[in-house]
mmCIF file of C-alpha atoms in Angstrom:
data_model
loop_
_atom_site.group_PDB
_atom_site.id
_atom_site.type_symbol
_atom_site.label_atom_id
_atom_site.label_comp_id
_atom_site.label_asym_id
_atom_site.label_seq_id
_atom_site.Cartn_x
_atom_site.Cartn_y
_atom_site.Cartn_z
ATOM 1 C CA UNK A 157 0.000 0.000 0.000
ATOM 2 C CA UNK A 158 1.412 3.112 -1.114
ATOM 3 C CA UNK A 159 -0.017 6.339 -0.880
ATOM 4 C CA UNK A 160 0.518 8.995 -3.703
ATOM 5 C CA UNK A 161 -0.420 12.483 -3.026
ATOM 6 C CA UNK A 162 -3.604 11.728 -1.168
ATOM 7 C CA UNK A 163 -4.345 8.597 -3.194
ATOM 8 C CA UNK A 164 -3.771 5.017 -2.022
ATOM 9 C CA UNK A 165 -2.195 2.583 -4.188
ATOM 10 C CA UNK A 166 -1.937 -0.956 -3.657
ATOM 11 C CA UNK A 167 0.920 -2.449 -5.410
ATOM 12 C CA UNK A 168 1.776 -6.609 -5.223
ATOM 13 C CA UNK A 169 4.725 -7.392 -4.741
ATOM 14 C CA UNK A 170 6.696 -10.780 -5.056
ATOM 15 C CA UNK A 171 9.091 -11.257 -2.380
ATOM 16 C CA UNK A 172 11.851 -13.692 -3.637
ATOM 17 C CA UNK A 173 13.919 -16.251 -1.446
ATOM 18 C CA UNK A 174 17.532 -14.851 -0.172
ATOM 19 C CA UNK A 175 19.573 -15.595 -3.473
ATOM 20 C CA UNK A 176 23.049 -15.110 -1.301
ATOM 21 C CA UNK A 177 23.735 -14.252 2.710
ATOM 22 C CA UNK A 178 27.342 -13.559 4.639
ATOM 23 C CA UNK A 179 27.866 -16.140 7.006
ATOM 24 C CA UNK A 180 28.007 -15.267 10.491
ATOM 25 C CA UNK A 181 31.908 -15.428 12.757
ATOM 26 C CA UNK A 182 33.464 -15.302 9.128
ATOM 27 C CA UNK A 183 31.910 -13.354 7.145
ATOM 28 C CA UNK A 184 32.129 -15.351 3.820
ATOM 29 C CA UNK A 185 29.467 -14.432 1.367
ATOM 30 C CA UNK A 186 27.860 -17.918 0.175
ATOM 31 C CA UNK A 187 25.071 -18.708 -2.868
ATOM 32 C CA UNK A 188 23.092 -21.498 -3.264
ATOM 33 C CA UNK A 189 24.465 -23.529 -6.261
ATOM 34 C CA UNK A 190 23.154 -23.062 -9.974
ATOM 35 C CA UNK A 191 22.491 -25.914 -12.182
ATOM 36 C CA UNK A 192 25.945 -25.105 -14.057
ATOM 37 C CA UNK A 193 27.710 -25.067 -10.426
ATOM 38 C CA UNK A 194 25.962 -28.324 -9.984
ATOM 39 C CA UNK A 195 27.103 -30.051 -13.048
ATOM 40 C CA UNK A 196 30.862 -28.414 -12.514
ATOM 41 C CA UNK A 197 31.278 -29.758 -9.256
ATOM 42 C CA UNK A 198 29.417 -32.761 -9.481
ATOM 43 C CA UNK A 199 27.567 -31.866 -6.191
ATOM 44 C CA UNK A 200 24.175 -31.571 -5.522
ATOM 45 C CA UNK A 201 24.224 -29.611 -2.201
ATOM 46 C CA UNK A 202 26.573 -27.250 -0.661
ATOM 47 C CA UNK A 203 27.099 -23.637 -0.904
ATOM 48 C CA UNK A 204 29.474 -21.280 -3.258
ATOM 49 C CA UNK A 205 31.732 -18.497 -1.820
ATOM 50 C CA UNK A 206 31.231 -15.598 -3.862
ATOM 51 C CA UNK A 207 33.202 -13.216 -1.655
ATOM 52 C CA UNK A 208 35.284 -13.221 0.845
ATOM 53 C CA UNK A 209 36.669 -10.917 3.876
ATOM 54 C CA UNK A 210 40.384 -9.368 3.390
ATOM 55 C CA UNK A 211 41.632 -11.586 6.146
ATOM 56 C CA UNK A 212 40.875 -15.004 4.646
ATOM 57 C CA UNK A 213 41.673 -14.035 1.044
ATOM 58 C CA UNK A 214 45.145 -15.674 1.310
ATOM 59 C CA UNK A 215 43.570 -19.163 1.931
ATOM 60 C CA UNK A 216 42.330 -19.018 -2.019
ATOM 61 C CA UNK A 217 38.716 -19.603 -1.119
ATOM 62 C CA UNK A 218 36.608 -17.852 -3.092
ATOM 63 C CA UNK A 219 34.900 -20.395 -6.028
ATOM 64 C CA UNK A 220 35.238 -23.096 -3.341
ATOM 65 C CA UNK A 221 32.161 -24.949 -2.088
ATOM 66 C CA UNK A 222 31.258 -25.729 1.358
ATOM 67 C CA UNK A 223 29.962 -29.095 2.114
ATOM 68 C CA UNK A 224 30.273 -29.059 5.231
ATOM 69 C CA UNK A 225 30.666 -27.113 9.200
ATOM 70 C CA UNK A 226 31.978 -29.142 11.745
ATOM 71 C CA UNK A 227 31.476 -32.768 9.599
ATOM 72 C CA UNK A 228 27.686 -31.769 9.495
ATOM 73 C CA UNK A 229 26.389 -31.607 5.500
ATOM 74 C CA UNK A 230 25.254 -27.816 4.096
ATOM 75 C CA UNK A 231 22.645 -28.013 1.962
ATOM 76 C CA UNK A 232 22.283 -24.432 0.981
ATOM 77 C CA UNK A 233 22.416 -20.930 2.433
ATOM 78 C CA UNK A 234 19.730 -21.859 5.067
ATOM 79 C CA UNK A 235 22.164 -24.538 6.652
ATOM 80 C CA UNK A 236 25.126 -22.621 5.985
ATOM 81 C CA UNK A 237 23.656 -19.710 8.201
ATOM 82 C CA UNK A 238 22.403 -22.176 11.154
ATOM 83 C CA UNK A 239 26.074 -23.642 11.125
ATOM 84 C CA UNK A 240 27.733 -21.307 11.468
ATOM 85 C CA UNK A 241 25.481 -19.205 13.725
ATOM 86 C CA UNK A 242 26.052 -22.361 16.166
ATOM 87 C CA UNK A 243 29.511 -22.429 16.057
ATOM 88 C CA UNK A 244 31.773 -22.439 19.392
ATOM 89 C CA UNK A 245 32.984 -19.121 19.937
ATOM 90 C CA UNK A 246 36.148 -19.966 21.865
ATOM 91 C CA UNK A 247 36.520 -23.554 20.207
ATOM 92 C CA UNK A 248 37.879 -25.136 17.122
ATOM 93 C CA UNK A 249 35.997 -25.476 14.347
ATOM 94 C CA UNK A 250 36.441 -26.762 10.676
ATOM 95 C CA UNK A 251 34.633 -26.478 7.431
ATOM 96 C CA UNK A 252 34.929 -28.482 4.137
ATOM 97 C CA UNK A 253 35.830 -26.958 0.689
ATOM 98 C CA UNK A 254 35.446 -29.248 -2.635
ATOM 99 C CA UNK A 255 37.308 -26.981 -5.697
ATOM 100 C CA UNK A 256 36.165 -27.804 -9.188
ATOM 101 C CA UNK A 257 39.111 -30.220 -9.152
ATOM 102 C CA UNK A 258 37.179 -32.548 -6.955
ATOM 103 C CA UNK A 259 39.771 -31.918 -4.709
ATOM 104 C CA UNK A 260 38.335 -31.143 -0.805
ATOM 105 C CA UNK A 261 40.035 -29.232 1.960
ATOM 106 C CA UNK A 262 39.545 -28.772 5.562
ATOM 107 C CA UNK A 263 39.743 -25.235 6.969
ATOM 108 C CA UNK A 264 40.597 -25.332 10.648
ATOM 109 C CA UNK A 265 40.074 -21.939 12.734
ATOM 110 C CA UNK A 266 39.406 -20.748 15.926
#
């Protein structure tokens, strides 16, 4: 609803789903995989770093796909946020990469 100079307006609107979030005690931005990311990684869950802070740019992460926070399985952005929102603050924790290589790494950090 919308009013315009004394005359209301009511305008739809289509709210879509969260195409990408930050997640939290990183701050890695993450995307639910595409069909193409699908097919390139050979996946069918996980999420894609599209960006990533200054201080975790050396670790070559960005392209990467999680698959997983602490050995538990992401499925998309929704798992990646209540993963890492539950995360230890003071404890170590570890999440799993998968490159287009097929090759998979475990990040360790505190």
């Amino acid at each position: 609803q919308v009013d315009r100079e004394g005359e209301t307006l009511f305008i739809p609107v289509k709210l879509k789903e969260r195409q990408s979030l930050v997640v939290p005690k990183l701050g890695l931005e993450v995307k639910n995989l595409s069909e193409e990311d699908k097919k390139i990684y050979k996946i069918k869950k996980g999420v894609k770093i599209i960006g990533v802070p200054e201080g975790y740019r050396e670790h070559d992460l960005k392209g990467k796909v999680i698959i997983s926070v602490n050995r538990e399985e992401v499925k998309n952005i929704q798992d990646a946020n209540t993963l890492f929102s539950k995360l230890p603050r003071y404890r170590k924790s570890s999440f799993t990469t998968l490159d287009a290589k097929g090759e998979r790494e475990r990040i360790i950090f505190q």
